[in-house]
Structures are given as C-alpha cells and as structure tokens.
Amino acid sequence: MSTKTKNRAAKYLLLIVFIATICLPAKSFSQEKTKISLQYGSHREGKRTDADMARWRGYGLGQFIHWGVYAIPGGHWDGKYYGGAAEWIRSWEGMPNAEYDKLYKQFNPVNFSAAAWAKQAKNMGAKYVIITTKHHDGFCIWPSKYTDYNIKNTPYKKDILKEIVTAYDKEGIDVYLYFSIIDWNHPGYQAGTGITPEDRLNWSNYKPFKTDEEKTRYATFKEFTRNQLIELLTDYPTAKGLWFDGTWDGAWMKEFAWVDQLEKELRAMRPGLIIGSRFRADENGKRGFDSNGVLMGDYEQGWERDLPNSIEDVHGNDWDCVMTVPENQWGYHSDWRGYVKTSDDLIEMLVKSVSMNGNFVLNFGPDGKGAIRPEETKLAKEIGDWMKINNEAIYGCTYVNLKKQGWGYYTKKDNKIYLTVINRPINERVNIEIPKGGLKPIKAYLLENKKTADIINRGRNKQNSSLYSIAIPTEYKSNKPFVIVLEVGGTEEIKEAYQQAKT
Ligand code: FHN
C-alpha cells in the first residue's frame, strides 16, 4: 500500500471512530428505558377517565377525621405527656398496652353528633371526608362481626360509622373509609421484620417472619382483613372509596400477590370504587409507584403533611395532600405544642394543591367525648367563610400553564382563570405573563364583589410573551387571600395551553 493510500485509510478510520463516538452515546441516551415485566405492578397507564374519578378530581377540599379510643388519653398517660402523634400513644413505653386495650370500656362520646360534624364540614366547604374506621390500634368504630374490639362493646354501643356515613351523605359529602392494615390488637397480626437496604435490592429473599408459626398466624390476619374490608363495603354501600394506611409493613408488602387479588375482588364488588396508591407493593417491593415508576392505584397518596413544589413533581397523576393542623397530630392531643397552622396557611395550601391538580384534605381529631376542639372549629369557620366567597376558584378547577408569580396561584375552569392573591403586591398590581399564542385576557374582576379590575398591557418580553398587570381596585381591602377572575378568549385556547402543559 502506498503512503498516500495508507494516509487516506487512516483518515477514514479516524472519521469512523469520530462518528461512532458522537453517535453511540446519543443512541444509548435516546433509547427508551426498558420496561420491567411485572405481574403485580400497576394495572393501568394514565389516569382513570370514569365519572366517579372525575367527581373525585373536582372535590378540591376534603376533611380527614382521626377518631378512636386514643382520643381518651389525648396524648397523656399517668400524668405524663406523650410527645408523639396522639393516635400512636399505645406504642409508647409510658403507656402499658393492657391499659390501652381496656380504654374502649370507657368510650362513651356523649357530645358526639354526626349531624353537627357533617354540618360543620359542609360549612367549611368540604366535598369529601375520610374517616378512620380502624387505626393501627385495631379498634373498630363499626360493629364488626370479626372482632370484639369494636364500638358495640363500648358504653356507647351504637354504630358510629353508620351515623357518620348517614350524616355526611345527607349533606352531600362523599365518604371514604380509612383502614389501617396494621392492627396491634389482632392476635395474628405482626409487623414484618425491618426491611434493610439489602432486602430492597434482593426483595425475593426478604423474609418477613422468623418462624413458620408466625407465618401461619399472619394468614389468619389476612383472612380477617379481607373479611373486614368486604364487611365495610357491604354494610356501608354509599362509601366511595377506601383510604389505606400502614402498608409500609414488610409483612404486608411481601403479600403482594394476595393483596393484588384482594384489590381486584374489592373493585369487582363495587364498580367505581376509588383506592389510592398506598394499598399494595409490586413483586419487587416497590410501593406507591411500581418498578417501572407507574402509579399503583387511582391517585397518589404520597403527599402527607407535604405539598409538591411544582406541577412536574406530580408527574401528571391525580393526588391528594393530607394535612395536620399542628406539625404532626392526627388523633386528639389535648396539648398541641409547636406551630399551629392558621387559616391563611391552610387556605394557601388548599389553593396551591388545586393549582397543581390535587385535592387538599384537612385533618380533625375530635376528643374522647366526641367534640371537635375549639381551635379546629375556628379554622373550619374561617376556611368556610373564605370558601363561601371563593369556592368558584376551587371546585372543579385545574392547573394553568402560566409562569408562577410571587403573588399567589392560578387555577382555572372553562374560560376563567382564577388568580388567588396570597401576597398582595405593594404596587397593587398583579402581574401575569402569557406565552406567545396563549390565552388572551378579556376582562378581570374581583370574585368577591365583581368590581372590575383594569387590565394593563405591558407589551412583550424577549421571549415574545405578553405581559399584563391586573390593577387591584384601589378601594378593595382584604385581610384574607382574595381572588381575581380573568376571563380569557375561549375554551379552544385554554385547551391548547393545557395540552402544552402535559407535553
Ligand atoms: O401512622 C399514621 C398516622 O397516625 C396517620 O394516620 C397518618 C395519616 O395519613 N398516616 C400514618 C402515617 O403515614
């Protein structure tokens, strides 16, 4: 080979290596992540599209109620203060289990009025309630025929769950049944051994029980759990869904095939039933989202005492946020310590949730006599007063693809965009930025009194977005968050913008 030919060959070789270097990584990056084949993963891609789920999506605001025998000690035992969440007091070394397990004999909530609770929830603006039928202690607020540890054997005797379901149904508030699959009272229940990081990597080898005897006992608990769930769906036929808790337990997670079958059975019993993402794990020990990252269940239940920061955080899923009034108390604790949220805090969380397509659920922990504590009653009233004026910006509203601004949050319905102003700007102007080809503002007014708010066109920015300021009417004073309604040019344009948000 001549030197010239050799040089040319070397050049070609270099070129091939160069092209390969550029192309190969590009190809591997563009390759789709391979999907793991799963038998017990999510059984659906994308959101549910039926009417029951559409109704759930439109709720906006819900109420959570944690009520059980833990409300009697209210976070104290033997003169000592328990600093944990009141409903967990049985797990505290200061509380003898035998004493706790006798508390039901004193459960006589003479101040309980399901009608009053439901009325208060209605006035607050709640569209659904999640009620603890059984928390981790195992006490049932319905007369379950599968355990004696239930309301029938208390001095109160009556079926509290029935009273609640009837009263809330009457107010048009949908009922969801909270159910803990941890049950400290059932002889067959035992928590799985702690899950180590190695177990997570090698889930098929994870053994939740130390002995076969434990495994046999747990089988009786599984049957009991199934019976109770069927009982609940049979005896409370208007309940719209089940809200599961305690499913982080390794024993439960390891029963993925059985739980999957149970979920199918429950769904078959009640078409339209709504179950969140906390019920079961897949065969690799992944909960909430399966090994392929797909949501397990109808909506994400991962936002407990926490909110997403942006729409990206919710990955296009339905979700709800459940929130406590103090930092972390669900059941009644007579001595709330630390920061207690104000109605302004909670209203902001509510609007923020809806602005990212979520529902906001506020927790109440009635006391051992059945009264809702004054602090919660005050909050319910303040939120209700706000909702009476502004609920149009909440119910049935969804996310808007507009750049977040410091004054607050956008929500929308049909051709209206709602601007909930949390931080009133010092210049009395609420700025918005509308991307090229987006919605055209037509008119703006205050939701509270329909007073016109001037729309000031501030031209375009470098990205060709239209800049507007909405002038808050000068005479309008408000010491609460308030809403400006912005009517925009037609549904078609909104649809288009919404589509963009999803891509
Ligand atoms: O342990 C419970 C807690 O007591 C409370 O019921 C909350 C409500 O979402 N869930 C569990 C913690 O995730």
Coordinates of C-alpha atoms in Angstrom, one line a residue, residues 101-368:
D101 CA -56.6 -2.1 75.4
K102 CA -59.1 -1.5 78.2
L103 CA -59.8 2.1 77.2
Y104 CA -62.7 1.1 74.9
K105 CA -64.7 0.2 78.0
Q106 CA -64.8 3.9 78.7
F107 CA -65.5 5.1 75.2
N108 CA -68.8 7.0 75.6
P109 CA -68.7 10.1 73.4
V110 CA -71.8 11.8 74.9
N111 CA -71.0 15.0 72.9
F112 CA -70.8 13.3 69.6
S113 CA -73.2 14.5 66.9
A114 CA -72.6 13.1 63.5
A115 CA -75.1 15.7 62.1
A116 CA -73.1 18.6 63.7
W117 CA -69.8 17.3 62.4
A118 CA -71.2 16.9 58.9
K119 CA -72.8 20.4 59.0
Q120 CA -69.5 21.9 60.1
A121 CA -67.7 20.1 57.3
K122 CA -70.3 21.3 54.8
N123 CA -70.0 24.9 56.0
M124 CA -66.2 24.6 55.7
G125 CA -66.7 23.6 52.0
A126 CA -65.5 20.0 52.2
K127 CA -66.7 17.8 49.4
Y128 CA -65.4 14.6 50.9
V129 CA -64.5 13.1 54.2
I130 CA -62.0 10.3 55.1
I131 CA -62.9 8.7 58.4
T132 CA -60.7 6.3 60.3
T133 CA -62.8 3.1 60.6
K134 CA -59.8 1.4 62.3
H135 CA -56.4 2.9 63.1
H136 CA -53.3 1.0 64.0
D137 CA -54.6 0.1 67.4
G138 CA -57.3 -2.1 65.8
F139 CA -60.3 -0.5 67.4
C140 CA -63.3 -0.5 65.0
I141 CA -65.8 2.3 65.0
W142 CA -68.3 -0.1 63.4
P143 CA -69.8 -3.3 64.9
S144 CA -67.5 -5.6 63.0
K145 CA -68.5 -9.2 63.4
Y146 CA -64.9 -10.3 63.1
T147 CA -63.6 -8.8 66.3
D148 CA -65.0 -7.9 69.7
Y149 CA -62.7 -4.9 69.8
N150 CA -65.4 -2.6 68.3
I151 CA -67.9 0.1 69.1
K152 CA -70.7 -2.3 70.0
N153 CA -68.8 -3.3 73.1
T154 CA -68.2 0.2 74.4
P155 CA -70.7 2.0 76.7
Y156 CA -71.7 4.0 73.5
K157 CA -72.8 0.8 71.7
K158 CA -74.2 2.5 68.6
D159 CA -72.6 2.2 65.2
I160 CA -70.6 5.4 64.9
L161 CA -69.6 4.7 61.4
K162 CA -73.2 4.4 60.3
E163 CA -74.1 7.6 62.0
I164 CA -71.2 9.4 60.2
V165 CA -71.9 7.9 56.8
T166 CA -75.6 8.8 57.1
A167 CA -75.0 12.3 58.2
Y168 CA -72.3 13.1 55.7
D169 CA -74.4 11.5 52.9
K170 CA -77.2 13.8 53.9
E171 CA -75.0 16.8 53.5
G172 CA -73.9 15.6 50.1
I173 CA -70.3 15.0 51.3
D174 CA -68.8 11.8 49.8
V175 CA -67.4 9.4 52.4
Y176 CA -64.1 7.4 52.1
L177 CA -63.1 4.8 54.6
Y178 CA -59.7 5.0 56.1
F179 CA -58.5 1.5 57.0
S180 CA -55.1 0.6 58.6
I181 CA -53.7 -2.8 57.7
I182 CA -51.5 -2.5 60.9
D183 CA -53.6 -3.9 63.7
W184 CA -52.0 -4.1 67.1
N185 CA -55.0 -5.8 68.6
H186 CA -55.4 -8.8 66.3
P187 CA -53.5 -12.0 67.5
G188 CA -52.5 -12.9 64.0
Y189 CA -51.0 -9.5 63.2
Q190 CA -47.3 -9.0 63.4
A191 CA -45.1 -6.5 61.7
G192 CA -42.6 -7.9 59.3
T193 CA -39.0 -7.8 60.3
G194 CA -37.4 -4.5 59.4
I195 CA -36.6 -4.0 55.8
T196 CA -32.8 -3.4 55.3
P197 CA -31.3 -1.7 52.2
E198 CA -30.1 -5.2 51.1
D199 CA -33.6 -6.5 51.3
R200 CA -34.7 -3.8 49.0
L201 CA -32.0 -4.9 46.5
N202 CA -32.9 -8.6 46.9
W203 CA -36.6 -8.5 47.6
S204 CA -37.3 -12.1 46.6
N205 CA -35.1 -13.2 49.5
Y206 CA -36.7 -11.0 52.1
K207 CA -38.4 -13.0 54.8
P208 CA -40.9 -11.0 56.9
F209 CA -41.2 -13.7 59.6
K210 CA -38.7 -15.5 61.7
T211 CA -40.7 -18.8 62.1
D212 CA -43.4 -20.7 60.2
E213 CA -45.7 -20.3 63.1
E214 CA -45.6 -16.5 62.6
K215 CA -46.4 -17.0 59.0
T216 CA -49.4 -19.2 59.9
R217 CA -50.6 -16.7 62.3
Y218 CA -50.3 -13.9 59.8
A219 CA -52.5 -16.0 57.4
T220 CA -55.4 -15.7 59.9
F221 CA -54.8 -11.9 60.0
K222 CA -55.0 -11.7 56.2
E223 CA -58.3 -13.6 56.2
F224 CA -59.6 -11.2 59.0
T225 CA -58.5 -8.2 57.0
R226 CA -60.2 -9.4 53.8
N227 CA -63.4 -10.1 55.8
Q228 CA -63.4 -6.7 57.4
L229 CA -63.0 -5.0 54.0
I230 CA -65.8 -6.9 52.5
E231 CA -67.9 -6.2 55.5
L232 CA -67.2 -2.4 55.2
L233 CA -68.1 -2.3 51.5
T234 CA -71.2 -4.4 52.2
D235 CA -72.5 -2.5 55.2
Y236 CA -71.7 1.0 54.0
P237 CA -72.6 0.8 50.4
T238 CA -72.6 4.6 49.8
A239 CA -68.9 4.9 50.7
K240 CA -67.0 6.0 47.6
G241 CA -63.6 4.6 48.3
L242 CA -61.0 3.1 50.7
W243 CA -58.1 5.0 52.1
F244 CA -55.4 2.6 53.2
D245 CA -52.6 3.2 55.7
G246 CA -49.8 1.2 57.4
T247 CA -48.9 -0.6 54.2
W248 CA -45.2 0.1 54.6
D249 CA -45.1 -3.0 56.8
G250 CA -42.8 -5.6 55.2
A251 CA -45.2 -8.5 56.0
W252 CA -48.0 -6.8 54.0
M253 CA -45.7 -5.8 51.2
K254 CA -44.5 -9.3 50.8
E255 CA -48.1 -10.5 50.3
F256 CA -48.2 -8.6 47.0
A257 CA -49.9 -11.4 45.0
W258 CA -52.6 -11.9 47.6
V259 CA -53.2 -8.1 48.1
D260 CA -53.4 -7.7 44.3
Q261 CA -56.1 -10.3 44.2
L262 CA -57.9 -8.7 47.1
E263 CA -57.9 -5.3 45.4
K264 CA -59.4 -6.9 42.3
E265 CA -62.1 -8.5 44.5
L266 CA -62.9 -5.2 46.2
R267 CA -63.1 -3.4 42.9
A268 CA -65.3 -6.1 41.4
M269 CA -67.7 -5.7 44.4
R270 CA -68.1 -2.0 43.9
P271 CA -67.5 -0.7 40.4
G272 CA -66.2 2.9 40.6
L273 CA -64.5 2.3 44.0
I274 CA -61.6 4.6 44.5
I275 CA -58.4 3.3 46.1
G276 CA -55.2 5.3 46.3
S277 CA -51.6 4.3 45.8
R278 CA -51.0 3.1 49.3
F279 CA -52.6 -0.3 49.2
R280 CA -50.0 -2.7 47.8
A281 CA -46.5 -3.2 46.6
D282 CA -45.3 -5.0 43.5
E283 CA -43.2 -8.1 43.4
N284 CA -40.0 -6.1 43.8
G285 CA -41.1 -4.4 47.0
K286 CA -42.0 -1.1 45.3
R287 CA -44.9 0.8 46.8
G288 CA -46.9 3.7 45.5
F289 CA -45.1 3.5 42.2
D290 CA -44.3 0.2 40.7
S291 CA -40.8 -0.9 39.5
N292 CA -41.5 0.9 36.2
G293 CA -42.4 4.1 38.0
V294 CA -46.1 3.8 37.2
L295 CA -48.6 4.8 39.9
M296 CA -50.3 1.9 41.7
G297 CA -53.9 2.9 42.4
D298 CA -56.2 5.7 41.3
Y299 CA -54.3 8.6 42.8
E300 CA -51.1 9.3 44.6
Q301 CA -51.3 9.2 48.4
G302 CA -47.7 10.2 48.9
W303 CA -48.3 13.8 49.9
E304 CA -48.8 13.5 53.7
R305 CA -48.1 16.8 55.6
D306 CA -46.3 17.9 52.4
L307 CA -47.0 19.6 49.1
P308 CA -45.4 19.3 45.7
N309 CA -43.5 22.4 44.7
S310 CA -44.3 22.3 41.0
I311 CA -46.6 20.5 38.5
E312 CA -43.5 18.4 37.5
D313 CA -43.5 16.8 40.9
V314 CA -46.9 15.2 40.4
H315 CA -46.0 13.5 37.1
G316 CA -49.4 14.0 35.6
N317 CA -51.1 11.9 38.3
D318 CA -54.1 12.6 40.4
W319 CA -53.1 13.2 44.0
D320 CA -54.3 14.4 47.4
C321 CA -52.5 16.1 50.3
V322 CA -53.5 15.2 53.8
M323 CA -52.5 17.8 56.4
T324 CA -52.5 18.2 60.1
V325 CA -53.2 21.5 61.9
P326 CA -50.2 21.2 64.3
E327 CA -47.0 19.7 63.0
N328 CA -47.9 16.0 63.4
Q329 CA -51.0 15.3 65.4
W330 CA -53.9 13.4 63.8
G331 CA -55.8 12.0 66.7
Y332 CA -56.9 14.2 69.6
H333 CA -53.9 15.5 71.7
S334 CA -55.1 17.8 74.5
D335 CA -51.8 19.7 74.4
W336 CA -50.8 20.9 71.0
R337 CA -47.2 22.2 71.1
G338 CA -45.1 23.9 68.4
Y339 CA -46.5 25.8 65.5
V340 CA -50.3 25.6 64.8
K341 CA -51.3 26.4 61.3
T342 CA -53.6 29.4 60.7
S343 CA -56.5 29.5 58.3
D344 CA -54.3 31.7 56.0
D345 CA -51.7 28.9 55.9
L346 CA -54.3 26.3 55.2
I347 CA -56.1 28.3 52.5
E348 CA -52.8 28.8 50.8
M349 CA -52.2 25.1 50.9
L350 CA -55.6 24.4 49.5
V351 CA -55.2 26.8 46.6
K352 CA -51.7 25.6 45.9
S353 CA -52.9 22.0 45.8
V354 CA -55.7 22.7 43.4
S355 CA -53.3 24.8 41.3
M356 CA -51.4 21.6 40.7
N357 CA -54.4 19.3 40.1
G358 CA -54.6 18.0 43.7
N359 CA -57.1 17.8 46.5
F360 CA -56.4 19.2 49.9
V361 CA -57.6 17.3 52.9
L362 CA -57.6 18.9 56.4
N363 CA -57.4 16.7 59.4
F364 CA -59.6 16.9 62.5
G365 CA -59.1 15.0 65.7
P366 CA -62.3 15.1 67.9
D367 CA -61.9 14.5 71.6
G368 CA -62.9 11.4 73.7

